[in-house]
CSV table of C-alpha atoms and ligand atoms in Angstrom, one decimal:
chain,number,residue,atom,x,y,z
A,1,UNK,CA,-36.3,-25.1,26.7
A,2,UNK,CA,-37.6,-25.1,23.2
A,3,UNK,CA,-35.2,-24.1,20.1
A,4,UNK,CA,-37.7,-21.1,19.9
A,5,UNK,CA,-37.0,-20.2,23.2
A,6,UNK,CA,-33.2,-20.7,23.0
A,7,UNK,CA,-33.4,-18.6,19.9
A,8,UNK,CA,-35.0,-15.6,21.7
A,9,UNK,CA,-32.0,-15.7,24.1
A,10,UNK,CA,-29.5,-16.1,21.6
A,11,UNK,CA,-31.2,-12.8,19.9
A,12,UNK,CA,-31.1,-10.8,22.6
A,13,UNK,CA,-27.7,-11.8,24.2
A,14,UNK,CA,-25.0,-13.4,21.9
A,15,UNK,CA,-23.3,-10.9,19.1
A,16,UNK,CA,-24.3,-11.2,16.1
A,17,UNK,CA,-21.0,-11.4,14.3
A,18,UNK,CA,-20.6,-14.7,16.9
A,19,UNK,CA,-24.2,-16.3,16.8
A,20,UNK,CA,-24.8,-19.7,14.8
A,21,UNK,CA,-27.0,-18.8,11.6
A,22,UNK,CA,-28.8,-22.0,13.0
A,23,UNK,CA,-32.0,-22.0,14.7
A,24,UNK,CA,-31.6,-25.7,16.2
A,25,UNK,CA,-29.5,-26.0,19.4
A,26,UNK,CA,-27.7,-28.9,20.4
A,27,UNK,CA,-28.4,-30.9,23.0
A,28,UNK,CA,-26.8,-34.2,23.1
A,29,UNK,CA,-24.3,-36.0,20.5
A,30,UNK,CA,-22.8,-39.8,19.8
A,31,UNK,CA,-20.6,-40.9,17.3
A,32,UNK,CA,-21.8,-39.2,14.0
A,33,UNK,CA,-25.5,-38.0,15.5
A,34,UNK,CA,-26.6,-34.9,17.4
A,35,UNK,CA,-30.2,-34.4,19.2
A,36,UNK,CA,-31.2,-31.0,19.3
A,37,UNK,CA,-33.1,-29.5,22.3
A,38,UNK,CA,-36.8,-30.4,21.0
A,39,UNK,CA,-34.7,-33.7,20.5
A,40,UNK,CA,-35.0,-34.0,16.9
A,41,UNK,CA,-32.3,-36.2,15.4
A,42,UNK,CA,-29.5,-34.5,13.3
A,43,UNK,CA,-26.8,-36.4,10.7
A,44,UNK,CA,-23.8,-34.6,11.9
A,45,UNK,CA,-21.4,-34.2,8.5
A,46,UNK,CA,-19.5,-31.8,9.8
A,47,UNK,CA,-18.1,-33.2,13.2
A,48,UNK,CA,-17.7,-29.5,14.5
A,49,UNK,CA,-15.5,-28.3,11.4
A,50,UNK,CA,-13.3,-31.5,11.5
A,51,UNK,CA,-12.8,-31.1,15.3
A,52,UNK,CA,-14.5,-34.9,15.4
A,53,UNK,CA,-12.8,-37.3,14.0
A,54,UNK,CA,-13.3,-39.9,16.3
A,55,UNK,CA,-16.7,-38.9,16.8
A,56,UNK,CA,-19.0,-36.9,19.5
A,57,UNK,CA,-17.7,-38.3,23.1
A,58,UNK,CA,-15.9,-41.2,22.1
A,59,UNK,CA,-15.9,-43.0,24.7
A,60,UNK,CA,-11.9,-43.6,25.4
A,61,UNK,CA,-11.9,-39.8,25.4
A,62,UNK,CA,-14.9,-39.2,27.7
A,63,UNK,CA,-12.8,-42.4,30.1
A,64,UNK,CA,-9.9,-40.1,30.1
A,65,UNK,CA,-11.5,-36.8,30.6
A,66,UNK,CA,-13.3,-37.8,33.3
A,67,UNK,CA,-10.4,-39.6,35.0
A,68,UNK,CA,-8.4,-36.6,34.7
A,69,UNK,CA,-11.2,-34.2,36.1
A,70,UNK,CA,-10.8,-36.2,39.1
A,71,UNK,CA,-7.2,-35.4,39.7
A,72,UNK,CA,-6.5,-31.9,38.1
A,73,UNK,CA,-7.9,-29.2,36.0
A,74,UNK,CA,-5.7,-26.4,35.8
A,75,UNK,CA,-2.4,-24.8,37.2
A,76,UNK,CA,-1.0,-22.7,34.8
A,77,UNK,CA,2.1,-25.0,32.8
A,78,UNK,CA,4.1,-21.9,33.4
A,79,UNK,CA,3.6,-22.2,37.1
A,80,UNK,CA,4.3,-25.9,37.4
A,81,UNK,CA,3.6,-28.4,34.6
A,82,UNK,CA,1.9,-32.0,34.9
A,83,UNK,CA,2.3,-35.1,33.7
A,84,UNK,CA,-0.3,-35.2,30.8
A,85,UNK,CA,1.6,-32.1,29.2
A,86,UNK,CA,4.8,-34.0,28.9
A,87,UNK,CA,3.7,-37.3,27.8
A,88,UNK,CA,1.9,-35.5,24.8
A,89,UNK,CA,4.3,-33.4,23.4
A,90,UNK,CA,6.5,-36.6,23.9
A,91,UNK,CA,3.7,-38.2,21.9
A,92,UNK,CA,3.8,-35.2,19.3
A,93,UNK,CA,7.5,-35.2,19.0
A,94,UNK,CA,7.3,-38.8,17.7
A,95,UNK,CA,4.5,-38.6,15.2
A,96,UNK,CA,4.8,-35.1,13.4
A,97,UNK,CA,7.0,-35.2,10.4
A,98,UNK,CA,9.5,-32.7,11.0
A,99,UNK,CA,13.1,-32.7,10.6
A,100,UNK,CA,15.4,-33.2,13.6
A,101,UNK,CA,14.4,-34.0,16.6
A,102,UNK,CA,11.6,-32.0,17.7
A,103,UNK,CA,10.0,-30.0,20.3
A,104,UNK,CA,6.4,-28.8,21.3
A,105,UNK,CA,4.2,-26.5,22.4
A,106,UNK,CA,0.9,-26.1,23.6
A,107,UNK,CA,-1.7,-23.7,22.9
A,108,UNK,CA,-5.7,-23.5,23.0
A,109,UNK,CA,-6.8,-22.4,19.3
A,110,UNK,CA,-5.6,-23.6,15.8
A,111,UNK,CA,-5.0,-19.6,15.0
A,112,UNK,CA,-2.9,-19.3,18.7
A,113,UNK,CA,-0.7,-22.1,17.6
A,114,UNK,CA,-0.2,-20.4,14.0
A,115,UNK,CA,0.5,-17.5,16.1
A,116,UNK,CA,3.1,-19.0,18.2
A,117,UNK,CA,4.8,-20.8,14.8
A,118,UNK,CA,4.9,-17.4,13.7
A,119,UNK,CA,6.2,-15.7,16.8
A,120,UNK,CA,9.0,-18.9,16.6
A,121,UNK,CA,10.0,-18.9,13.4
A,122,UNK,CA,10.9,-15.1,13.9
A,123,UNK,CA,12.8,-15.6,17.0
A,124,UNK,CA,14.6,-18.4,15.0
A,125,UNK,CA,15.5,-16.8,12.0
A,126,UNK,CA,16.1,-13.2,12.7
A,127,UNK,CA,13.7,-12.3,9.8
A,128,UNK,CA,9.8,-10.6,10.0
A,129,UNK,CA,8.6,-11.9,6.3
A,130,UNK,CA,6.0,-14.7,5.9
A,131,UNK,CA,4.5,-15.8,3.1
A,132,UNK,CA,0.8,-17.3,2.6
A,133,UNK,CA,-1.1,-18.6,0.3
A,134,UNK,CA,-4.4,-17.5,-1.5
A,135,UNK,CA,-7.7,-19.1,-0.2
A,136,UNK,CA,-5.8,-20.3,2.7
A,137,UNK,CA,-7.4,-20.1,6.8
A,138,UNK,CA,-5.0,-19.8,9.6
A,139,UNK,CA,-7.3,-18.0,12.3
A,140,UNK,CA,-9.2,-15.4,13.5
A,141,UNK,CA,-6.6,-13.1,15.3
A,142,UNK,CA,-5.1,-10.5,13.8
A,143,UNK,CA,-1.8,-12.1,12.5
A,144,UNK,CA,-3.4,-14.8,10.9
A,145,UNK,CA,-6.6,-12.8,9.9
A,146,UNK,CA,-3.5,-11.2,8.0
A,147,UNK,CA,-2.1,-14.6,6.8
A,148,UNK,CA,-5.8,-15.8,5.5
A,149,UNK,CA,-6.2,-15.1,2.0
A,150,UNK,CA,-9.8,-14.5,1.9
A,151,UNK,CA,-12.1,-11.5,2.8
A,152,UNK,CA,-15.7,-12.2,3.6
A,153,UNK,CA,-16.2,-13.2,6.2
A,154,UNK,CA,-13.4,-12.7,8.3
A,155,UNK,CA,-11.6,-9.6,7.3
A,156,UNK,CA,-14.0,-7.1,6.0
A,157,UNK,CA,-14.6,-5.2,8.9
A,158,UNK,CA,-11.2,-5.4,10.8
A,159,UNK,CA,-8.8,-3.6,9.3
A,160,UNK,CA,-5.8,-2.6,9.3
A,161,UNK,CA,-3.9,-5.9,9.3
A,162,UNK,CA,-0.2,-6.6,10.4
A,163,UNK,CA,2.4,-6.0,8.1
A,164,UNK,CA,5.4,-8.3,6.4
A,165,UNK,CA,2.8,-10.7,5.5
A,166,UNK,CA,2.6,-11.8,1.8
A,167,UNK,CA,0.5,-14.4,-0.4
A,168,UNK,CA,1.1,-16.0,-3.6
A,169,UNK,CA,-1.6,-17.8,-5.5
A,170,UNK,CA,-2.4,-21.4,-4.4
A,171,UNK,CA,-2.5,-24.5,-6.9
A,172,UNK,CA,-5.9,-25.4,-8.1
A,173,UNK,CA,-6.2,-26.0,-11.6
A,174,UNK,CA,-9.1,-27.1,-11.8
A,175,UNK,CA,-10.1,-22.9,-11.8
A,176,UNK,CA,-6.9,-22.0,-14.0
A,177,UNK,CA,-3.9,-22.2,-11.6
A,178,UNK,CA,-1.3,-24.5,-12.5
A,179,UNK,CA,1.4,-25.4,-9.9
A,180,UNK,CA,4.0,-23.6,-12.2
A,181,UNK,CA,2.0,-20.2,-12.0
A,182,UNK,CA,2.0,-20.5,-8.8
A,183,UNK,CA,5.5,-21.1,-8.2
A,184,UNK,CA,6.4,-18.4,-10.8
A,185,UNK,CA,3.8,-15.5,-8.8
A,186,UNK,CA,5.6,-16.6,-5.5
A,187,UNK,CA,9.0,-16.3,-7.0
A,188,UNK,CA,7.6,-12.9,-8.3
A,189,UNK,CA,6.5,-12.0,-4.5
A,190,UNK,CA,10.5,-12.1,-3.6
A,191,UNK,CA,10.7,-9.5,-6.3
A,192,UNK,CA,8.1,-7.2,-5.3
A,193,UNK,CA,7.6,-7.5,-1.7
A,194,UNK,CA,10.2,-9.2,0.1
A,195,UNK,CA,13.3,-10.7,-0.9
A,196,UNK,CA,14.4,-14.4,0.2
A,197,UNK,CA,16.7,-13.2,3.3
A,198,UNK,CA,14.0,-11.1,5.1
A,199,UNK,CA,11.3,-14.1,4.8
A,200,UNK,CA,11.2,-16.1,8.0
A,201,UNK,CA,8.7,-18.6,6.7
A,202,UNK,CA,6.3,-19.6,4.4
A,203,UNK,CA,3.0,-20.8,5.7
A,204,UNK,CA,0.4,-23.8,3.5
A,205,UNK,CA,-1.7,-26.7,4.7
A,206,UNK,CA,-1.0,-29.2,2.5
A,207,UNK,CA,-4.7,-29.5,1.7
A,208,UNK,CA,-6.7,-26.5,2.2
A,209,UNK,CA,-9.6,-26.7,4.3
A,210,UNK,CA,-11.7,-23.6,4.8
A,211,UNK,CA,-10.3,-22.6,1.3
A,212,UNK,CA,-11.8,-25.8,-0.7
A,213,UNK,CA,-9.9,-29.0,0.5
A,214,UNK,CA,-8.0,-28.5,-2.5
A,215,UNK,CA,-4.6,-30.5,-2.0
A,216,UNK,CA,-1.3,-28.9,-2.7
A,217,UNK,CA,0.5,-32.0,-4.7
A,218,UNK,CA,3.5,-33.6,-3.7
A,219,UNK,CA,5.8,-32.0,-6.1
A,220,UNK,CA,4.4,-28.8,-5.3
A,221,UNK,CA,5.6,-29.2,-1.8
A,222,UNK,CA,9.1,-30.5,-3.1
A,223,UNK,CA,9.4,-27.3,-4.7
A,224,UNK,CA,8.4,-25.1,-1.7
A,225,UNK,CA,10.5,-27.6,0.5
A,226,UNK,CA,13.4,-26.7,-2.0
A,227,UNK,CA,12.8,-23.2,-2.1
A,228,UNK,CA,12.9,-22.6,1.6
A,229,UNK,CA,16.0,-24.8,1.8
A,230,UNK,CA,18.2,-22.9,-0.9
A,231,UNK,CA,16.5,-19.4,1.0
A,232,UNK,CA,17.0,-20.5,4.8
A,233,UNK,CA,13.3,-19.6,5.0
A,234,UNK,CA,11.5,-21.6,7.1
A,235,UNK,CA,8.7,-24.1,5.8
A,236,UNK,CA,5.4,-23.9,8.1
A,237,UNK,CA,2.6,-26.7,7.6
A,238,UNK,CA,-0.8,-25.8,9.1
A,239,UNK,CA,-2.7,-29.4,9.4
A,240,UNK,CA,-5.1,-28.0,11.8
A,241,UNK,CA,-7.8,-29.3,9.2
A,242,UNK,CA,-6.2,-32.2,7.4
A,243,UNK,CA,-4.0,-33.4,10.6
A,244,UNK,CA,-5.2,-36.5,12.8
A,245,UNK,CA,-6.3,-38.9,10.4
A,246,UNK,CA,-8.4,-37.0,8.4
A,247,UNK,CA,-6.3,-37.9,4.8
A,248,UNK,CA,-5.6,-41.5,5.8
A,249,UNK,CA,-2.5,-40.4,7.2
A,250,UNK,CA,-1.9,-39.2,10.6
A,251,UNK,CA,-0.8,-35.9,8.7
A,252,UNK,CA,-1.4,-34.9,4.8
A,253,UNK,CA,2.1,-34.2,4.7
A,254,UNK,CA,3.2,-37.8,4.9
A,255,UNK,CA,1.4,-38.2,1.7
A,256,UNK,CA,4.1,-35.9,0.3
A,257,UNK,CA,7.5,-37.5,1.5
A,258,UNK,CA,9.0,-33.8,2.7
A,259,UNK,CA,9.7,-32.7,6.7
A,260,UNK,CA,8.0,-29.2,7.6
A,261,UNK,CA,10.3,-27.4,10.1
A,262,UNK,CA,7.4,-25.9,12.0
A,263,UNK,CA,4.0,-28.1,12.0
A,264,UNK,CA,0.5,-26.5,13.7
A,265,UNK,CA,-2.4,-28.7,14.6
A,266,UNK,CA,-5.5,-28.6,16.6
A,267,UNK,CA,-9.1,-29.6,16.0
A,268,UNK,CA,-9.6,-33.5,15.7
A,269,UNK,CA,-6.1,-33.4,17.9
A,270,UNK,CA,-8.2,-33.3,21.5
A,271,UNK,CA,-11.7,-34.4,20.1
A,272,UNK,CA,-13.5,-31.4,21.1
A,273,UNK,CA,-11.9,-30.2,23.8
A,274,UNK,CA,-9.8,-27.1,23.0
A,275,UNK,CA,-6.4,-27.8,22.1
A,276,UNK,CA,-3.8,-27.2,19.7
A,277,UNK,CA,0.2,-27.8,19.3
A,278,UNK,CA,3.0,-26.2,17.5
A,279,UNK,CA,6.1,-29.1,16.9
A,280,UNK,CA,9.3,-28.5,15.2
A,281,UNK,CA,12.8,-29.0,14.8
A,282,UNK,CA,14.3,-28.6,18.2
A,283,UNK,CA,16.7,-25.7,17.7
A,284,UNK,CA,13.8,-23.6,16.2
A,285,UNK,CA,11.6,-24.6,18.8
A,286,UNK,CA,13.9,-23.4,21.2
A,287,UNK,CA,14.7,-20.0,19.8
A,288,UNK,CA,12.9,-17.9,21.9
A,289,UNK,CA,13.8,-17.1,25.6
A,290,UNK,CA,12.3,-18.3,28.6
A,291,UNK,CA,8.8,-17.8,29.3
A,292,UNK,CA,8.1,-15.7,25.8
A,293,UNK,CA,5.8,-18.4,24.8
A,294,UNK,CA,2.5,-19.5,26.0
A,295,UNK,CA,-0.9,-18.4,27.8
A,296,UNK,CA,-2.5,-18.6,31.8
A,297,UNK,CA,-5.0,-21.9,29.7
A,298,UNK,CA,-2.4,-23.3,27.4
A,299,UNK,CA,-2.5,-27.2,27.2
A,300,UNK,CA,-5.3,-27.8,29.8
A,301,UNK,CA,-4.8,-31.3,31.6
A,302,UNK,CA,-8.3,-32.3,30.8
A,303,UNK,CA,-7.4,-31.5,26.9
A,304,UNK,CA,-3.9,-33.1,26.9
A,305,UNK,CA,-5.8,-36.1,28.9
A,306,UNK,CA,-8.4,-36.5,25.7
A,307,UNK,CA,-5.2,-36.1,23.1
A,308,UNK,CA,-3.5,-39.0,24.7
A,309,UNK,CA,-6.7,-40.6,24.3
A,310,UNK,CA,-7.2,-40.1,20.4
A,311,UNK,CA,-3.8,-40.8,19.7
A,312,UNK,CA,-4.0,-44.4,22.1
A,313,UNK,CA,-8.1,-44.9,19.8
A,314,UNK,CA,-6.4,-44.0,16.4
A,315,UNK,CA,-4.1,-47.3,16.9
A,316,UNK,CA,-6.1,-49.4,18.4
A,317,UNK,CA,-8.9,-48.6,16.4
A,318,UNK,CA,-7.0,-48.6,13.4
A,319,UNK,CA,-8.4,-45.1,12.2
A,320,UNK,CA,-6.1,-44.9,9.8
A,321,UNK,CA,-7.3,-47.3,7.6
A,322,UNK,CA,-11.1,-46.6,8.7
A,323,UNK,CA,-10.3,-43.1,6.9
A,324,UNK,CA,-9.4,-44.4,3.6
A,325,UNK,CA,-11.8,-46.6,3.4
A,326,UNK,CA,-14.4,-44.0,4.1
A,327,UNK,CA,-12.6,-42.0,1.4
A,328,UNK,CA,-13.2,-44.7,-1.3
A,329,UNK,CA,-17.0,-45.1,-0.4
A,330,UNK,CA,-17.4,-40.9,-0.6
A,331,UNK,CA,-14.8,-41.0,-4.1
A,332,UNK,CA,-17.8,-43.8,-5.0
A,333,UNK,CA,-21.2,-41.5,-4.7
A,334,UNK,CA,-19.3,-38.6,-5.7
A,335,UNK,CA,-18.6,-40.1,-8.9
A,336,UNK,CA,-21.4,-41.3,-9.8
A,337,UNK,CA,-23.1,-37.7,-8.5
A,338,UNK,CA,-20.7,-36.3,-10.9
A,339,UNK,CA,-22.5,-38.1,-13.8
A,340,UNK,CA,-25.6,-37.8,-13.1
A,341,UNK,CA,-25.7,-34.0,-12.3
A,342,UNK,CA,-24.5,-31.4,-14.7
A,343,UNK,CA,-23.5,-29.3,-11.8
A,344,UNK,CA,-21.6,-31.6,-9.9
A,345,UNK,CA,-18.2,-31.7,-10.8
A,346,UNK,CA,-14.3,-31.8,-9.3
A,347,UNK,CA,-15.0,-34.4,-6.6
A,348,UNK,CA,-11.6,-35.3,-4.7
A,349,UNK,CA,-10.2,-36.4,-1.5
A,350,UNK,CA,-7.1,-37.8,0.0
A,351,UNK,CA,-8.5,-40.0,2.3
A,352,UNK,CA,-11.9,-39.1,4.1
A,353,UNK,CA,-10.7,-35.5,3.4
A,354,UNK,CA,-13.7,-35.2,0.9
A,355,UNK,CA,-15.5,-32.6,-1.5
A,356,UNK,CA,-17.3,-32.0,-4.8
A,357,UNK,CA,-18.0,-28.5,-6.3
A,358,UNK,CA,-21.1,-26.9,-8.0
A,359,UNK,CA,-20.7,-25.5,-11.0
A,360,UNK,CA,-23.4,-23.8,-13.4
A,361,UNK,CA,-22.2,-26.9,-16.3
A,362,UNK,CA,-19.2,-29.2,-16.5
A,363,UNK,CA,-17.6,-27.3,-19.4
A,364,UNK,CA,-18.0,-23.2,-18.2
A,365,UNK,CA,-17.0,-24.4,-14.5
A,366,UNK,CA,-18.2,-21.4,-13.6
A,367,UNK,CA,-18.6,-21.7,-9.9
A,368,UNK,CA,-22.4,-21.8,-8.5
A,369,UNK,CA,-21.8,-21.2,-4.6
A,370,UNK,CA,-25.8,-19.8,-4.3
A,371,UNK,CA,-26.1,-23.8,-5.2
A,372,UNK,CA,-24.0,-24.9,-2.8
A,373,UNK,CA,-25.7,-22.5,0.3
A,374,UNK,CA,-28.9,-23.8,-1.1
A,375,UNK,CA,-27.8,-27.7,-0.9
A,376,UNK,CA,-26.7,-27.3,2.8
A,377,UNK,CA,-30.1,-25.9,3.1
A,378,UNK,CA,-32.2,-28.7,1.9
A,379,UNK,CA,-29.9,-31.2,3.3
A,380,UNK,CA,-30.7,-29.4,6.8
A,381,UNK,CA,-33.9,-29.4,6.4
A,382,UNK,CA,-33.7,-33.8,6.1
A,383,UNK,CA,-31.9,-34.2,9.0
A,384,UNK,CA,-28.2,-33.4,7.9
A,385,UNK,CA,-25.4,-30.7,9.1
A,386,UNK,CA,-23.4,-30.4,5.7
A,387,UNK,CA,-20.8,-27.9,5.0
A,388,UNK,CA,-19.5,-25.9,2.2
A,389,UNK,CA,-16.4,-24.1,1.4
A,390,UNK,CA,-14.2,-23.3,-0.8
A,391,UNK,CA,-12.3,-19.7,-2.2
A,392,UNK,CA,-15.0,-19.7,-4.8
A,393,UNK,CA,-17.8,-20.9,-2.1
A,394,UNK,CA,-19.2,-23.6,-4.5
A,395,UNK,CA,-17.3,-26.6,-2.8
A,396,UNK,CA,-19.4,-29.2,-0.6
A,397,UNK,CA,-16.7,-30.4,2.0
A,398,UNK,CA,-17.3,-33.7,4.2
A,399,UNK,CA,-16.4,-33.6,8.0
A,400,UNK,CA,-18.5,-36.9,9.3
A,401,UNK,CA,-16.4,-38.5,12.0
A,402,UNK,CA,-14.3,-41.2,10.4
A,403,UNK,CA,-15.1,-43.4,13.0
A,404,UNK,CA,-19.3,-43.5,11.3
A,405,UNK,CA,-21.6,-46.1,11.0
A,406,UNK,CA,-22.1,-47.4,7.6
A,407,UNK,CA,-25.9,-47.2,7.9
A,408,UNK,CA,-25.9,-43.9,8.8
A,409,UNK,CA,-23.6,-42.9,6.7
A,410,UNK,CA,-25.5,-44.3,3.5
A,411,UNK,CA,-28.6,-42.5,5.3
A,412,UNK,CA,-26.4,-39.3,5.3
A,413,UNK,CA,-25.3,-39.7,1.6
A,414,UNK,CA,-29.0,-40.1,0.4
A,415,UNK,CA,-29.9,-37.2,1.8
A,416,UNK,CA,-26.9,-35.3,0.0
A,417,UNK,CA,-28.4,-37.3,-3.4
A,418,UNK,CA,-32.3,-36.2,-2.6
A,419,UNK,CA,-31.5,-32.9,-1.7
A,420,UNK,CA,-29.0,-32.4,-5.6
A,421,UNK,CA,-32.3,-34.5,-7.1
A,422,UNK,CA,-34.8,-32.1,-5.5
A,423,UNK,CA,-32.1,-28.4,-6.6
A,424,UNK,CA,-30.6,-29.2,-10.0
A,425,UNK,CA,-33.2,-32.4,-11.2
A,426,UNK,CA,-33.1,-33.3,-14.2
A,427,UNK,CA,-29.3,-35.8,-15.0
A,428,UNK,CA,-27.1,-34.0,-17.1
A,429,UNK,CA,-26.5,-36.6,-20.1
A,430,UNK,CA,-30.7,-37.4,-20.7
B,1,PLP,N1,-5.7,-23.3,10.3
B,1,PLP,C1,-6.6,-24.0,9.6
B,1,PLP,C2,-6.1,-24.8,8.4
B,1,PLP,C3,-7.9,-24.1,9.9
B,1,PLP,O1,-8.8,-24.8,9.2
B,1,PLP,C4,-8.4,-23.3,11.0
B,1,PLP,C5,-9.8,-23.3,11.4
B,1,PLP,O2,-10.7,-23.7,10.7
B,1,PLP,C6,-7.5,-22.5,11.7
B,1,PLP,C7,-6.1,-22.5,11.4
B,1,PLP,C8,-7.9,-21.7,12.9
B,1,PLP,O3,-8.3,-22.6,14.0
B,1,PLP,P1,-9.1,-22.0,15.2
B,1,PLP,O4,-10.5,-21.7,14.7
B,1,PLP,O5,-9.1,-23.1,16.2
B,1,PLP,O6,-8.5,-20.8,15.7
């Protein structure tokens, strides 16, 4: 079928508040490329909103998969668990930085594990109160449709939300908002809304990803850390974007030196198949009583299969290091993008974790995000899936798998460079 065709269908069938704005359908995809069903080629810098780090079907995980399909696909964990469900959470347990010794749990969808952290961290502290963050993405269900601090798109229409869920400005200052304000606003929230001993937890990825891959600094975790420790509040790190080697670290809380008590992940954790994980300190963990946690799909064998696999390819393949050094060459041409175009400015990234924001000049940074809708745009029409983001919808955020090739990811970059040549022209200092 045609992508004309296939649009027709999507049309008539598929709800609009669910169907892709994109008229191209995927067909096929390897490594860093998609083919779409007329079997044009895409550049794929967006690896299925970070859910690719290694890549589409790497092959270790397509090895596993398959070997799995052969033996089991489902039973229900509740009903009797299997081998691949065990060995990853044993996996988990070891990697994740929390304190203690830990414990997991499996889910399907980066917002059902923030759900379940939430639904834990209750049970565990005999308080209702969590705290968020503004600009911050935890899901699409109602409790963390409650917890995200953004509007359009994903509340507007849903109301009314869950209560005892608060927010407190997050760090950028870049736009204004100094760690200290925000510290001071959230210190402020136990005035007005809840005080320290009804909180349960309080909920930030380290870096923000739907919110603008803005990175919460070290000390600014320190001081959360601290807070939550003089407060017995709970500290809840959602690395279901920055997790799995998208910083350079296996988490971006590593980059910090502090221990979460609960940590959520998903995405790049299965490499495409659907997956995510709540791990904590043991006690926490075990809080609630038997059988209140979990769903009839959570931790598939044929997902847990394909984690074991990422986590086996990120070692042997050293992805690690991979990501930094892809983060150095994006730092490069973002640079140099910066001086060369007024409206590029703010480039950053911890790792591969990678974006640059449009601006109307350097010195109003007023934020331009009709610039950045209109650079994903062109760059589409080249060849290239590129996404933006960002509370103020001006940032350009990069998702390639970290395992791409160089050639294609110089091809990818050019088209990023056309595409700002071709929108804002003329280079700012001529
Ligand atoms: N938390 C963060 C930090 C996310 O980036 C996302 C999704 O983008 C979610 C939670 C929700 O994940 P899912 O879409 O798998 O429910």
């Amino acid at each position: 079928m045609t992508n004309a065709e296939l649009n027709q269908l999507k049309q008539r069938y598929v709800a609009n508040g669910a169907a892709s704005p994109s008229e191209q359908f995927a067909a096929r995809g390897e490594n860093a490329l998609l083919w779409d069903a007329e079997g044009n080629r895409i550049i794929d810098f967006a690896g299925g909103i970070g859910v690719l780090n290694l890549g589409h079907r790497h092959p270790k995980v397509v090895e596993a998969v398959k070997a799995q399909l052969d033996q089991l696909m489902h039973t229900c964990q509740t009903v009797i668990s299997y081998a691949p469900y065990v060995k990853l959470a044993e996996k988990l347990c070891q990697l994740t930085p929390v304190r203690g010794e830990a414990k997991t749990m499996l889910v399907n969808s980066g917002a059902e594990a923030l759900e379940n952290a939430v639904k834990i961290a209750r049970a565990a502290t005999g308080r209702s109160g969590i705290i968020c963050f503004d600009g911050s993405f935890h899901g699409r269900s109602f409790m963390t449709l409650a917890m995200t601090g953004k509007v359009l798109p994903y509340k507007n229409d849903f109301g009314p939300m869950p209560g005892d869920v608060f927010r407190a400005p997050f760090p950028v200052p870049y736009h204004g908002i100094s760690e200290e304000d925000s510290l001071k606003a959230l210190k402020t929230v136990f005035k007005t809304d809840i005080a320290p001993h009804r909180t349960a937890a309080i909920v930030i990825e380290p870096i923000q990803g739907e919110g603008g891959f803005y990175a919460a600094s070290p000390s600014f975790l320190k001081a959360l850390r601290e807070i939550c420790d003089e407060h017995g509040i709970l500290l809840i790190v959602d690395e279901v974007q920055s997790g799995f080697a998208r910083t350079g670290k296996l988490f971006a809380l590593e980059h910090s030196g502090i221990e979460a008590d609960i940590m959520t992940m998903a995405k790049s954790l299965a490499d495409g198949m659907p997956l995510s994980a709540v791990v904590g300190t043991g006690s926490v963990m075990d809080a609630s009583g038997p059988n209140s946690l979990g769903g009839t799909y959570s931790g598939n064998p044929l997902a847990c299969a394909a984690a074991l696999a990422v986590i086996e390819a990120i070692e042997e393949e050293d992805i690690l290091a991979r990501s930094r050094a892809l983060g150095d060459k994006l730092a490069k041409r973002m640079a140099e993008w910066q001086q060369e175009f007024e409206a590029v400015d703010n480039p950053r990234n911890v790792g591969s974790m990678a974006a640059f924001e449009l601006v109307a000049d350097k010195s109003s940074r007023t934020p331009a995000p009709e610039l950045a809708a209109a650079l994903c745009k062109k760059a589409k029409e080249k060849g290239l899936i590129l996404l933006a983001c960002g509370f103020w919808g001006n940032s350009i955020r990069f998702l390639m798998p970290i395992t791409i090739e160089d050639e294609l990811l110089e091809e990818g970059l050019d088209i990023v460079e056309a595409s700002l040549k071709e929108l804002v022209g003329q280079p700012a200092t001529a």
